[in-house]
Amino acid sequence: MNRARRGKLALTAAALGVGLLTAGCGYITPQQTNHQYSASDGIRADLGPLKLRNILIVSSGDDQPGRVIGAVYNSSSQDVKLTMKGAEGSQTEVSVKANSSTLLNDTTDEAILSTSGGKPGSLVDIQVSEDGTNVSSTVKVPVLDATLPEYKEYLPAGSTPSPSSPATPSPTASESGASNH
């Protein structure tokens, strides 16, 4: 074997070795596309024939009303009523027609809890149940406020919006007319 041939053989072997090593990384590295998750601000939950998607609560605070938004899909052949119970006895009900969906973001299907039960940024327990198969479950739902402009329109009527800017600083001595002479 001449020198040029040995060089080509060594180069080919090195390339093959590098190819095998990098292919092994893909084998042991987890792939995100193999795991289902909610790529949104809200949560997902399955409840009997109902599929809850992107469910979250928009509220100004834990003692303020909260509006539940998201989508509810009914895969059964009969109308189903979804009941959501939150903190301090707050409750809301939503009717979902057979084999259809209801968007809680619509103004016709507002789902308002009298209190959100948590500060914006927290997760609160909501007991969800449906009357079709009488399945119920408790899910942790995120509470968001109007910090993100896309949620501002969903703040319930009568709630006090959280301040979007820091408190106004008090006037300095020169601004208030006092002099230091």
Tab-separated table of N, CA and C in Angstrom:
chain	number	residue	atom	x	y	z
A	1	MET	N	0.835	-1.166	0.000
A	1	MET	CA	0.000	0.000	0.000
A	1	MET	C	0.883	1.232	0.000
A	2	ASN	N	0.571	2.129	-0.900
A	2	ASN	CA	1.408	3.318	-0.946
A	2	ASN	C	0.940	4.336	0.082
A	3	ARG	N	1.729	5.351	0.173
A	3	ARG	CA	1.506	6.365	1.197
A	3	ARG	C	0.198	7.126	0.963
A	4	ALA	N	-0.151	7.492	-0.237
A	4	ALA	CA	-1.369	8.239	-0.545
A	4	ALA	C	-2.598	7.402	-0.206
A	5	ARG	N	-2.522	6.131	-0.501
A	5	ARG	CA	-3.659	5.258	-0.215
A	5	ARG	C	-3.886	5.108	1.292
A	6	ARG	N	-2.823	4.992	2.051
A	6	ARG	CA	-2.940	4.895	3.510
A	6	ARG	C	-3.523	6.176	4.091
A	7	GLY	N	-3.152	7.310	3.547
A	7	GLY	CA	-3.680	8.594	3.995
A	7	GLY	C	-5.182	8.703	3.747
A	8	LYS	N	-5.607	8.258	2.553
A	8	LYS	CA	-7.031	8.293	2.232
A	8	LYS	C	-7.807	7.335	3.128
A	9	LEU	N	-7.234	6.160	3.397
A	9	LEU	CA	-7.886	5.171	4.256
A	9	LEU	C	-8.019	5.700	5.683
A	10	ALA	N	-6.979	6.346	6.177
A	10	ALA	CA	-7.016	6.913	7.536
A	10	ALA	C	-8.039	8.038	7.613
A	11	LEU	N	-8.106	8.871	6.577
A	11	LEU	CA	-9.068	9.972	6.536
A	11	LEU	C	-10.501	9.437	6.479
A	12	THR	N	-10.731	8.406	5.698
A	12	THR	CA	-12.051	7.788	5.599
A	12	THR	C	-12.449	7.177	6.936
A	13	ALA	N	-11.532	6.489	7.591
A	13	ALA	CA	-11.819	5.881	8.898
A	13	ALA	C	-12.141	6.950	9.939
A	14	ALA	N	-11.431	8.060	9.916
A	14	ALA	CA	-11.684	9.141	10.870
A	14	ALA	C	-13.057	9.763	10.631
A	15	ALA	N	-13.405	9.985	9.368
A	15	ALA	CA	-14.711	10.553	9.044
A	15	ALA	C	-15.827	9.616	9.469
A	16	LEU	N	-15.640	8.309	9.240
A	16	LEU	CA	-16.631	7.314	9.651
A	16	LEU	C	-16.778	7.293	11.172
A	17	GLY	N	-15.675	7.394	11.892
A	17	GLY	CA	-15.714	7.411	13.359
A	17	GLY	C	-16.449	8.632	13.892
A	18	VAL	N	-16.178	9.790	13.320
A	18	VAL	CA	-16.868	11.010	13.739
A	18	VAL	C	-18.357	10.905	13.430
A	19	GLY	N	-18.694	10.362	12.275
A	19	GLY	CA	-20.108	10.181	11.907
A	19	GLY	C	-20.829	9.268	12.883
A	20	LEU	N	-20.184	8.174	13.284
A	20	LEU	CA	-20.799	7.258	14.251
A	20	LEU	C	-20.957	7.902	15.625
A	21	LEU	N	-19.981	8.680	16.040
A	21	LEU	CA	-20.061	9.348	17.345
A	21	LEU	C	-21.197	10.365	17.386
A	22	THR	N	-21.333	11.179	16.352
A	22	THR	CA	-22.393	12.187	16.360
A	22	THR	C	-23.768	11.563	16.164
A	23	ALA	N	-23.854	10.460	15.469
A	23	ALA	CA	-25.141	9.775	15.319
A	23	ALA	C	-25.592	9.201	16.657
A	24	GLY	N	-24.680	8.799	17.493
A	24	GLY	CA	-25.005	8.269	18.821
A	24	GLY	C	-25.592	9.321	19.735
A	25	CYS	N	-25.232	10.581	19.547
A	25	CYS	CA	-25.785	11.665	20.369
A	25	CYS	C	-27.292	11.775	20.167
A	26	GLY	N	-27.731	11.623	18.936
A	26	GLY	CA	-29.161	11.689	18.654
A	26	GLY	C	-29.925	10.535	19.271
A	27	TYR	N	-29.252	9.432	19.485
A	27	TYR	CA	-29.900	8.264	20.062
A	27	TYR	C	-30.190	8.468	21.545
A	28	ILE	N	-29.276	9.121	22.273
A	28	ILE	CA	-29.456	9.262	23.721
A	28	ILE	C	-30.032	10.606	24.139
A	29	THR	N	-30.068	11.578	23.252
A	29	THR	CA	-30.608	12.892	23.574
A	29	THR	C	-32.126	12.868	23.421
A	30	PRO	N	-32.875	13.304	24.452
A	30	PRO	CA	-34.341	13.306	24.320
A	30	PRO	C	-34.792	14.298	23.257
A	31	GLN	N	-35.813	13.913	22.512
A	31	GLN	CA	-36.354	14.769	21.468
A	31	GLN	C	-37.640	15.413	21.978
A	32	GLN	N	-37.716	16.734	21.917
A	32	GLN	CA	-38.887	17.454	22.418
A	32	GLN	C	-40.145	17.094	21.645
A	33	THR	N	-40.023	16.739	20.388
A	33	THR	CA	-41.205	16.420	19.595
A	33	THR	C	-41.855	15.111	20.009
A	34	ASN	N	-41.188	14.318	20.829
A	34	ASN	CA	-41.769	13.063	21.312
A	34	ASN	C	-42.640	13.265	22.546
A	35	HIS	N	-42.637	14.463	23.131
A	35	HIS	CA	-43.380	14.740	24.354
A	35	HIS	C	-44.484	15.748	24.067
A	36	GLN	N	-45.732	15.406	24.438
A	36	GLN	CA	-46.821	16.362	24.265
A	36	GLN	C	-46.818	17.342	25.427
A	37	TYR	N	-47.020	18.602	25.122
A	37	TYR	CA	-47.090	19.634	26.145
A	37	TYR	C	-47.924	20.785	25.625
A	38	SER	N	-48.339	21.651	26.530
A	38	SER	CA	-49.124	22.821	26.140
A	38	SER	C	-48.168	23.951	25.816
A	39	ALA	N	-48.071	24.291	24.559
A	39	ALA	CA	-47.198	25.388	24.134
A	39	ALA	C	-48.000	26.685	24.181
A	40	SER	N	-48.480	27.021	25.365
A	40	SER	CA	-49.314	28.207	25.534
A	40	SER	C	-49.232	28.646	26.985
A	41	ASP	N	-49.976	29.683	27.325
A	41	ASP	CA	-49.990	30.166	28.706
A	41	ASP	C	-50.887	29.320	29.593
A	42	GLY	N	-51.904	28.693	29.019
A	42	GLY	CA	-52.878	27.924	29.788
A	42	GLY	C	-52.520	26.445	29.881
A	43	ILE	N	-53.432	25.696	30.504
A	43	ILE	CA	-53.220	24.265	30.705
A	43	ILE	C	-54.165	23.477	29.810
A	44	ARG	N	-53.918	22.185	29.725
A	44	ARG	CA	-54.800	21.270	29.020
A	44	ARG	C	-55.199	20.167	29.979
A	45	ALA	N	-56.429	19.716	29.847
A	45	ALA	CA	-56.923	18.626	30.688
A	45	ALA	C	-58.032	17.902	29.930
A	46	ASP	N	-58.145	16.615	30.156
A	46	ASP	CA	-59.219	15.810	29.571
A	46	ASP	C	-60.138	15.386	30.703
A	47	LEU	N	-61.425	15.550	30.477
A	47	LEU	CA	-62.422	15.300	31.505
A	47	LEU	C	-63.609	14.586	30.857
A	48	GLY	N	-63.608	13.259	30.910
A	48	GLY	CA	-64.664	12.506	30.242
A	48	GLY	C	-64.671	12.862	28.768
A	49	PRO	N	-65.831	13.251	28.220
A	49	PRO	CA	-65.896	13.611	26.802
A	49	PRO	C	-65.375	15.023	26.510
A	50	LEU	N	-65.032	15.779	27.551
A	50	LEU	CA	-64.575	17.159	27.361
A	50	LEU	C	-63.056	17.238	27.313
A	51	LYS	N	-62.576	18.051	26.384
A	51	LYS	CA	-61.146	18.335	26.253
A	51	LYS	C	-60.978	19.825	26.513
A	52	LEU	N	-60.303	20.171	27.592
A	52	LEU	CA	-60.061	21.568	27.942
A	52	LEU	C	-58.688	21.950	27.414
A	53	ARG	N	-58.615	23.043	26.669
A	53	ARG	CA	-57.355	23.465	26.068
A	53	ARG	C	-57.091	24.935	26.336
A	54	ASN	N	-55.828	25.221	26.697
A	54	ASN	CA	-55.353	26.579	26.960
A	54	ASN	C	-56.220	27.296	27.989
A	55	ILE	N	-56.563	26.604	29.050
A	55	ILE	CA	-57.414	27.158	30.113
A	55	ILE	C	-56.550	27.976	31.078
A	56	LEU	N	-56.978	29.197	31.338
A	56	LEU	CA	-56.312	30.061	32.309
A	56	LEU	C	-57.324	31.046	32.860
A	57	ILE	N	-56.942	31.736	33.932
A	57	ILE	CA	-57.807	32.727	34.565
A	57	ILE	C	-57.159	34.097	34.407
A	58	VAL	N	-57.938	35.073	33.964
A	58	VAL	CA	-57.450	36.455	33.852
A	58	VAL	C	-58.073	37.239	34.992
A	59	SER	N	-57.211	37.810	35.847
A	59	SER	CA	-57.690	38.524	37.029
A	59	SER	C	-56.650	39.539	37.470
A	60	SER	N	-57.106	40.526	38.242
A	60	SER	CA	-56.191	41.538	38.783
A	60	SER	C	-55.601	41.144	40.122
A	61	GLY	N	-56.173	40.156	40.800
A	61	GLY	CA	-55.659	39.759	42.106
A	61	GLY	C	-56.476	38.655	42.717
A	62	ASP	N	-56.004	38.133	43.848
A	62	ASP	CA	-56.661	36.984	44.466
A	62	ASP	C	-58.034	37.309	45.036
A	63	ASP	N	-58.291	38.562	45.368
A	63	ASP	CA	-59.609	38.924	45.887
A	63	ASP	C	-60.484	39.571	44.808
A	64	GLN	N	-60.039	39.529	43.568
A	64	GLN	CA	-60.753	40.113	42.436
A	64	GLN	C	-61.450	39.012	41.626
A	65	PRO	N	-62.491	39.366	40.868
A	65	PRO	CA	-63.112	38.365	39.992
A	65	PRO	C	-62.105	37.870	38.954
A	66	GLY	N	-62.319	36.663	38.463
A	66	GLY	CA	-61.443	36.091	37.447
A	66	GLY	C	-62.252	35.506	36.309
A	67	ARG	N	-61.814	35.745	35.107
A	67	ARG	CA	-62.492	35.181	33.930
A	67	ARG	C	-61.675	34.001	33.415
A	68	VAL	N	-62.341	32.875	33.264
A	68	VAL	CA	-61.705	31.687	32.715
A	68	VAL	C	-61.793	31.799	31.197
A	69	ILE	N	-60.640	31.670	30.522
A	69	ILE	CA	-60.644	31.673	29.060
A	69	ILE	C	-59.974	30.408	28.556
A	70	GLY	N	-60.209	30.086	27.309
A	70	GLY	CA	-59.655	28.894	26.684
A	70	GLY	C	-60.716	28.259	25.804
A	71	ALA	N	-60.525	26.997	25.464
A	71	ALA	CA	-61.465	26.275	24.604
A	71	ALA	C	-61.869	24.968	25.270
A	72	VAL	N	-63.134	24.587	25.056
A	72	VAL	CA	-63.653	23.322	25.571
A	72	VAL	C	-64.265	22.565	24.397
A	73	TYR	N	-63.783	21.338	24.170
A	73	TYR	CA	-64.276	20.496	23.074
A	73	TYR	C	-65.103	19.356	23.662
A	74	ASN	N	-66.263	19.096	23.086
A	74	ASN	CA	-67.153	18.015	23.524
A	74	ASN	C	-67.172	16.951	22.425
A	75	SER	N	-66.640	15.763	22.717
A	75	SER	CA	-66.596	14.691	21.719
A	75	SER	C	-67.782	13.734	21.829
A	76	SER	N	-68.730	14.022	22.721
A	76	SER	CA	-69.873	13.118	22.891
A	76	SER	C	-71.039	13.546	21.998
A	77	SER	N	-72.028	12.690	21.912
A	77	SER	CA	-73.196	12.965	21.069
A	77	SER	C	-74.314	13.665	21.847
A	78	GLN	N	-74.005	14.143	23.056
A	78	GLN	CA	-75.007	14.883	23.825
A	78	GLN	C	-74.403	16.149	24.402
A	79	ASP	N	-75.241	17.146	24.650
A	79	ASP	CA	-74.786	18.392	25.260
A	79	ASP	C	-74.279	18.100	26.666
A	80	VAL	N	-73.233	18.808	27.064
A	80	VAL	CA	-72.626	18.592	28.374
A	80	VAL	C	-72.442	19.946	29.062
A	81	LYS	N	-72.642	19.975	30.373
A	81	LYS	CA	-72.419	21.190	31.146
A	81	LYS	C	-71.125	21.023	31.940
A	82	LEU	N	-70.208	21.959	31.750
A	82	LEU	CA	-68.942	21.991	32.473
A	82	LEU	C	-69.103	22.926	33.659
A	83	THR	N	-68.755	22.454	34.858
A	83	THR	CA	-68.800	23.272	36.074
A	83	THR	C	-67.379	23.448	36.583
A	84	MET	N	-67.010	24.691	36.895
A	84	MET	CA	-65.692	25.003	37.444
A	84	MET	C	-65.885	25.684	38.795
A	85	LYS	N	-65.308	25.070	39.844
A	85	LYS	CA	-65.400	25.614	41.200
A	85	LYS	C	-64.020	26.053	41.655
A	86	GLY	N	-63.956	27.306	42.108
A	86	GLY	CA	-62.692	27.867	42.550
A	86	GLY	C	-62.685	28.162	44.031
A	87	ALA	N	-61.900	29.140	44.404
A	87	ALA	CA	-61.716	29.529	45.805
A	87	ALA	C	-62.964	30.174	46.370
A	88	GLU	N	-63.149	30.012	47.659
A	88	GLU	CA	-64.218	30.673	48.423
A	88	GLU	C	-65.600	30.466	47.820
A	89	GLY	N	-65.850	29.284	47.280
A	89	GLY	CA	-67.167	28.964	46.741
A	89	GLY	C	-67.480	29.576	45.389
A	90	SER	N	-66.500	30.200	44.748
A	90	SER	CA	-66.772	30.775	43.421
A	90	SER	C	-67.012	29.639	42.428
A	91	GLN	N	-67.929	29.872	41.516
A	91	GLN	CA	-68.311	28.820	40.582
A	91	GLN	C	-68.832	29.415	39.290
A	92	THR	N	-68.597	28.721	38.188
A	92	THR	CA	-69.147	29.113	36.890
A	92	THR	C	-69.482	27.857	36.099
A	93	GLU	N	-70.488	27.964	35.234
A	93	GLU	CA	-70.918	26.830	34.414
A	93	GLU	C	-70.931	27.247	32.953
A	94	VAL	N	-70.576	26.280	32.094
A	94	VAL	CA	-70.543	26.519	30.661
A	94	VAL	C	-71.195	25.332	29.971
A	95	SER	N	-72.126	25.598	29.069
A	95	SER	CA	-72.748	24.537	28.279
A	95	SER	C	-71.948	24.344	27.007
A	96	VAL	N	-71.690	23.060	26.671
A	96	VAL	CA	-70.946	22.739	25.464
A	96	VAL	C	-71.810	21.789	24.637
A	97	LYS	N	-72.147	22.217	23.437
A	97	LYS	CA	-73.010	21.430	22.549
A	97	LYS	C	-72.317	20.125	22.140
A	98	ALA	N	-73.131	19.132	21.781
A	98	ALA	CA	-72.622	17.833	21.351
A	98	ALA	C	-71.738	17.975	20.118
A	99	ASN	N	-70.635	17.235	20.104
A	99	ASN	CA	-69.699	17.205	18.966
A	99	ASN	C	-69.303	18.594	18.472
A	100	SER	N	-69.041	19.494	19.395
A	100	SER	CA	-68.613	20.836	18.993
A	100	SER	C	-67.676	21.416	20.054
A	101	SER	N	-67.345	22.675	19.880
A	101	SER	CA	-66.454	23.347	20.825
A	101	SER	C	-67.060	24.662	21.274
A	102	THR	N	-66.603	25.122	22.414
A	102	THR	CA	-67.007	26.419	22.952
A	102	THR	C	-65.741	27.190	23.277
A	103	LEU	N	-65.640	28.390	22.755
A	103	LEU	CA	-64.510	29.257	23.066
A	103	LEU	C	-64.907	30.187	24.198
A	104	LEU	N	-64.236	30.057	25.325
A	104	LEU	CA	-64.549	30.890	26.481
A	104	LEU	C	-64.058	32.320	26.287
A	105	ASN	N	-63.313	32.570	25.220
A	105	ASN	CA	-62.841	33.916	24.915
A	105	ASN	C	-63.943	34.750	24.272
A	106	ASP	N	-64.986	34.092	23.774
A	106	ASP	CA	-66.104	34.823	23.161
A	106	ASP	C	-66.884	35.564	24.234
A	107	THR	N	-67.489	36.679	23.861
A	107	THR	CA	-68.279	37.443	24.825
A	107	THR	C	-69.580	36.738	25.162
A	108	THR	N	-70.051	35.833	24.303
A	108	THR	CA	-71.301	35.126	24.576
A	108	THR	C	-71.126	34.006	25.595
A	109	ASP	N	-69.916	33.534	25.789
A	109	ASP	CA	-69.667	32.420	26.716
A	109	ASP	C	-68.693	32.808	27.818
A	110	GLU	N	-68.931	33.940	28.461
A	110	GLU	CA	-68.031	34.367	29.535
A	110	GLU	C	-68.186	33.445	30.740
A	111	ALA	N	-67.073	32.991	31.266
A	111	ALA	CA	-67.061	32.142	32.455
A	111	ALA	C	-66.347	32.928	33.552
A	112	ILE	N	-67.119	33.525	34.454
A	112	ILE	CA	-66.577	34.407	35.487
A	112	ILE	C	-66.641	33.725	36.849
A	113	LEU	N	-65.509	33.713	37.561
A	113	LEU	CA	-65.457	33.280	38.956
A	113	LEU	C	-65.498	34.534	39.825
A	114	SER	N	-66.244	34.507	40.922
A	114	SER	CA	-66.366	35.700	41.767
A	114	SER	C	-65.042	36.093	42.405
A	115	THR	N	-64.135	35.144	42.556
A	115	THR	CA	-62.781	35.433	43.018
A	115	THR	C	-61.833	34.469	42.332
A	116	SER	N	-60.667	34.982	41.918
A	116	SER	CA	-59.712	34.130	41.202
A	116	SER	C	-59.015	33.151	42.131
A	117	GLY	N	-58.854	33.536	43.393
A	117	GLY	CA	-58.214	32.654	44.364
A	117	GLY	C	-56.702	32.686	44.359
A	118	GLY	N	-56.105	33.524	43.532
A	118	GLY	CA	-54.647	33.605	43.502
A	118	GLY	C	-54.168	34.878	42.860
A	119	LYS	N	-52.945	35.255	43.196
A	119	LYS	CA	-52.337	36.441	42.604
A	119	LYS	C	-51.908	36.122	41.180
A	120	PRO	N	-51.876	37.123	40.309
A	120	PRO	CA	-51.357	36.882	38.961
A	120	PRO	C	-49.949	36.290	39.027
A	121	GLY	N	-49.740	35.254	38.241
A	121	GLY	CA	-48.467	34.539	38.244
A	121	GLY	C	-48.513	33.251	39.037
A	122	SER	N	-49.599	33.023	39.773
A	122	SER	CA	-49.702	31.809	40.576
A	122	SER	C	-50.561	30.755	39.887
A	123	LEU	N	-50.563	29.562	40.451
A	123	LEU	CA	-51.445	28.482	40.013
A	123	LEU	C	-52.487	28.269	41.092
A	124	VAL	N	-53.745	28.127	40.696
A	124	VAL	CA	-54.817	27.900	41.668
A	124	VAL	C	-55.521	26.588	41.336
A	125	ASP	N	-56.039	25.942	42.375
A	125	ASP	CA	-56.796	24.708	42.192
A	125	ASP	C	-58.219	25.042	41.763
A	126	ILE	N	-58.651	24.418	40.680
A	126	ILE	CA	-60.014	24.551	40.190
A	126	ILE	C	-60.577	23.131	40.061
A	127	GLN	N	-61.724	22.902	40.680
A	127	GLN	CA	-62.385	21.602	40.529
A	127	GLN	C	-63.280	21.700	39.294
A	128	VAL	N	-63.014	20.847	38.315
A	128	VAL	CA	-63.812	20.832	37.090
A	128	VAL	C	-64.618	19.541	37.056
A	129	SER	N	-65.877	19.650	36.650
A	129	SER	CA	-66.728	18.464	36.537
A	129	SER	C	-67.656	18.648	35.349
A	130	GLU	N	-68.140	17.517	34.824
A	130	GLU	CA	-69.073	17.573	33.710
A	130	GLU	C	-70.228	16.630	34.013
A	131	ASP	N	-71.409	16.970	33.526
A	131	ASP	CA	-72.607	16.214	33.884
A	131	ASP	C	-72.956	15.095	32.905
A	132	GLY	N	-72.146	14.900	31.854
A	132	GLY	CA	-72.422	13.839	30.886
A	132	GLY	C	-72.102	12.459	31.438
A	133	THR	N	-70.890	12.311	31.971
A	133	THR	CA	-70.469	11.037	32.563
A	133	THR	C	-70.123	11.200	34.038
A	134	ASN	N	-70.390	12.389	34.583
A	134	ASN	CA	-70.139	12.708	35.993
A	134	ASN	C	-68.682	12.523	36.404
A	135	VAL	N	-67.777	12.899	35.521
A	135	VAL	CA	-66.352	12.861	35.825
A	135	VAL	C	-65.957	14.207	36.416
A	136	SER	N	-65.102	14.178	37.438
A	136	SER	CA	-64.588	15.428	37.992
A	136	SER	C	-63.107	15.272	38.300
A	137	SER	N	-62.435	16.395	38.365
A	137	SER	CA	-61.002	16.394	38.618
A	137	SER	C	-60.609	17.764	39.147
A	138	THR	N	-59.495	17.841	39.828
A	138	THR	CA	-58.951	19.123	40.271
A	138	THR	C	-57.703	19.404	39.447
A	139	VAL	N	-57.665	20.583	38.833
A	139	VAL	CA	-56.527	20.968	38.011
A	139	VAL	C	-55.941	22.270	38.537
A	140	LYS	N	-54.656	22.459	38.311
A	140	LYS	CA	-53.982	23.706	38.674
A	140	LYS	C	-53.998	24.610	37.451
A	141	VAL	N	-54.625	25.776	37.608
A	141	VAL	CA	-54.819	26.703	36.494
A	141	VAL	C	-54.015	27.977	36.768
A	142	PRO	N	-53.276	28.479	35.772
A	142	PRO	CA	-52.519	29.721	35.972
A	142	PRO	C	-53.429	30.946	36.001
A	143	VAL	N	-53.041	31.916	36.822
A	143	VAL	CA	-53.736	33.204	36.895
A	143	VAL	C	-52.823	34.236	36.245
A	144	LEU	N	-53.358	34.954	35.260
A	144	LEU	CA	-52.614	36.012	34.581
A	144	LEU	C	-53.381	37.321	34.709
A	145	ASP	N	-52.667	38.431	34.585
A	145	ASP	CA	-53.327	39.730	34.648
A	145	ASP	C	-53.204	40.436	33.296
A	146	ALA	N	-53.447	41.713	33.276
A	146	ALA	CA	-53.427	42.478	32.031
A	146	ALA	C	-52.041	43.035	31.714
A	147	THR	N	-51.009	42.484	32.328
A	147	THR	CA	-49.652	42.916	31.997
A	147	THR	C	-49.381	42.677	30.520
A	148	LEU	N	-49.820	41.519	30.013
A	148	LEU	CA	-49.730	41.252	28.579
A	148	LEU	C	-50.968	41.860	27.921
A	149	PRO	N	-50.789	42.718	26.939
A	149	PRO	CA	-51.934	43.435	26.357
A	149	PRO	C	-53.012	42.520	25.779
A	150	GLU	N	-52.637	41.323	25.332
A	150	GLU	CA	-53.646	40.433	24.745
A	150	GLU	C	-54.665	39.927	25.766
A	151	TYR	N	-54.381	40.066	27.055
A	151	TYR	CA	-55.331	39.619	28.077
A	151	TYR	C	-56.144	40.762	28.682
A	152	LYS	N	-55.823	41.990	28.344
A	152	LYS	CA	-56.493	43.144	28.940
A	152	LYS	C	-58.003	43.111	28.712
A	153	GLU	N	-58.430	42.733	27.516
A	153	GLU	CA	-59.864	42.729	27.200
A	153	GLU	C	-60.625	41.650	27.974
A	154	TYR	N	-59.922	40.703	28.581
A	154	TYR	CA	-60.594	39.616	29.305
A	154	TYR	C	-60.723	39.867	30.805
A	155	LEU	N	-60.202	40.986	31.300
A	155	LEU	CA	-60.403	41.310	32.714
A	155	LEU	C	-61.904	41.451	32.964
A	156	PRO	N	-62.433	40.791	33.983
A	156	PRO	CA	-63.873	40.885	34.239
A	156	PRO	C	-64.299	42.311	34.578
A	157	ALA	N	-65.521	42.662	34.182
A	157	ALA	CA	-66.071	43.969	34.526
A	157	ALA	C	-66.128	44.093	36.044
A	158	GLY	N	-65.783	45.236	36.553
A	158	GLY	CA	-65.813	45.462	37.994
A	158	GLY	C	-64.511	45.139	38.690
A	159	SER	N	-63.551	44.571	37.973
A	159	SER	CA	-62.268	44.293	38.616
A	159	SER	C	-61.398	45.532	38.519
A	160	THR	N	-60.500	45.666	39.477
A	160	THR	CA	-59.589	46.795	39.506
A	160	THR	C	-58.311	46.377	38.807
A	161	PRO	N	-57.995	46.990	37.651
A	161	PRO	CA	-56.767	46.596	36.952
A	161	PRO	C	-55.542	46.825	37.821
A	162	SER	N	-54.591	45.904	37.737
A	162	SER	CA	-53.353	46.078	38.484
A	162	SER	C	-52.556	47.187	37.823
A	163	PRO	N	-51.803	47.943	38.605
A	163	PRO	CA	-51.051	49.056	38.012
A	163	PRO	C	-50.026	48.523	37.022
A	164	SER	N	-49.940	49.169	35.859
A	164	SER	CA	-48.994	48.724	34.850
A	164	SER	C	-47.662	49.461	34.957
A	165	SER	N	-47.634	50.511	35.762
A	165	SER	CA	-46.386	51.239	35.948
A	165	SER	C	-46.137	51.404	37.440
A	166	PRO	N	-44.886	51.621	37.815
A	166	PRO	CA	-44.585	51.786	39.237
A	166	PRO	C	-45.284	53.005	39.816
A	167	ALA	N	-45.353	53.048	41.123
A	167	ALA	CA	-46.025	54.150	41.815
A	167	ALA	C	-45.401	55.480	41.419
A	168	THR	N	-46.204	56.511	41.374
A	168	THR	CA	-45.724	57.843	41.017
A	168	THR	C	-44.836	58.365	42.137
A	169	PRO	N	-43.638	58.809	41.788
A	169	PRO	CA	-42.749	59.314	42.843
A	169	PRO	C	-43.299	60.593	43.444
A	170	SER	N	-42.980	60.808	44.709
A	170	SER	CA	-43.438	62.034	45.369
A	170	SER	C	-42.621	63.205	44.854
A	171	PRO	N	-43.217	64.411	44.829
A	171	PRO	CA	-42.498	65.576	44.303
A	171	PRO	C	-41.307	65.930	45.181
A	172	THR	N	-40.267	66.449	44.550
A	172	THR	CA	-39.093	66.882	45.304
A	172	THR	C	-39.370	68.265	45.878
A	173	ALA	N	-38.488	68.726	46.723
A	173	ALA	CA	-38.665	70.025	47.366
A	173	ALA	C	-38.734	71.147	46.334
A	174	SER	N	-37.921	71.095	45.289
A	174	SER	CA	-37.930	72.158	44.280
A	174	SER	C	-39.218	72.117	43.457
A	175	GLU	N	-39.800	70.916	43.237
A	175	GLU	CA	-41.040	70.809	42.474
A	175	GLU	C	-42.252	71.289	43.276
A	176	SER	N	-42.194	71.142	44.599
A	176	SER	CA	-43.350	71.504	45.409
A	176	SER	C	-43.355	72.979	45.805
A	177	GLY	N	-42.336	73.722	45.372
A	177	GLY	CA	-42.340	75.174	45.620
A	177	GLY	C	-41.520	75.562	46.846
A	178	ALA	N	-40.967	74.626	47.563
A	178	ALA	CA	-40.145	74.966	48.723
A	178	ALA	C	-38.782	75.426	48.237
A	179	SER	N	-38.199	76.336	48.960
A	179	SER	CA	-36.856	76.805	48.565
A	179	SER	C	-35.902	76.568	49.721
A	180	ASN	N	-34.667	76.479	49.363
A	180	ASN	CA	-33.627	76.201	50.371
A	180	ASN	C	-32.737	77.410	50.571
A	181	HIS	N	-33.262	78.658	50.478
A	181	HIS	CA	-32.344	79.762	50.709
A	181	HIS	C	-32.362	80.162	52.128
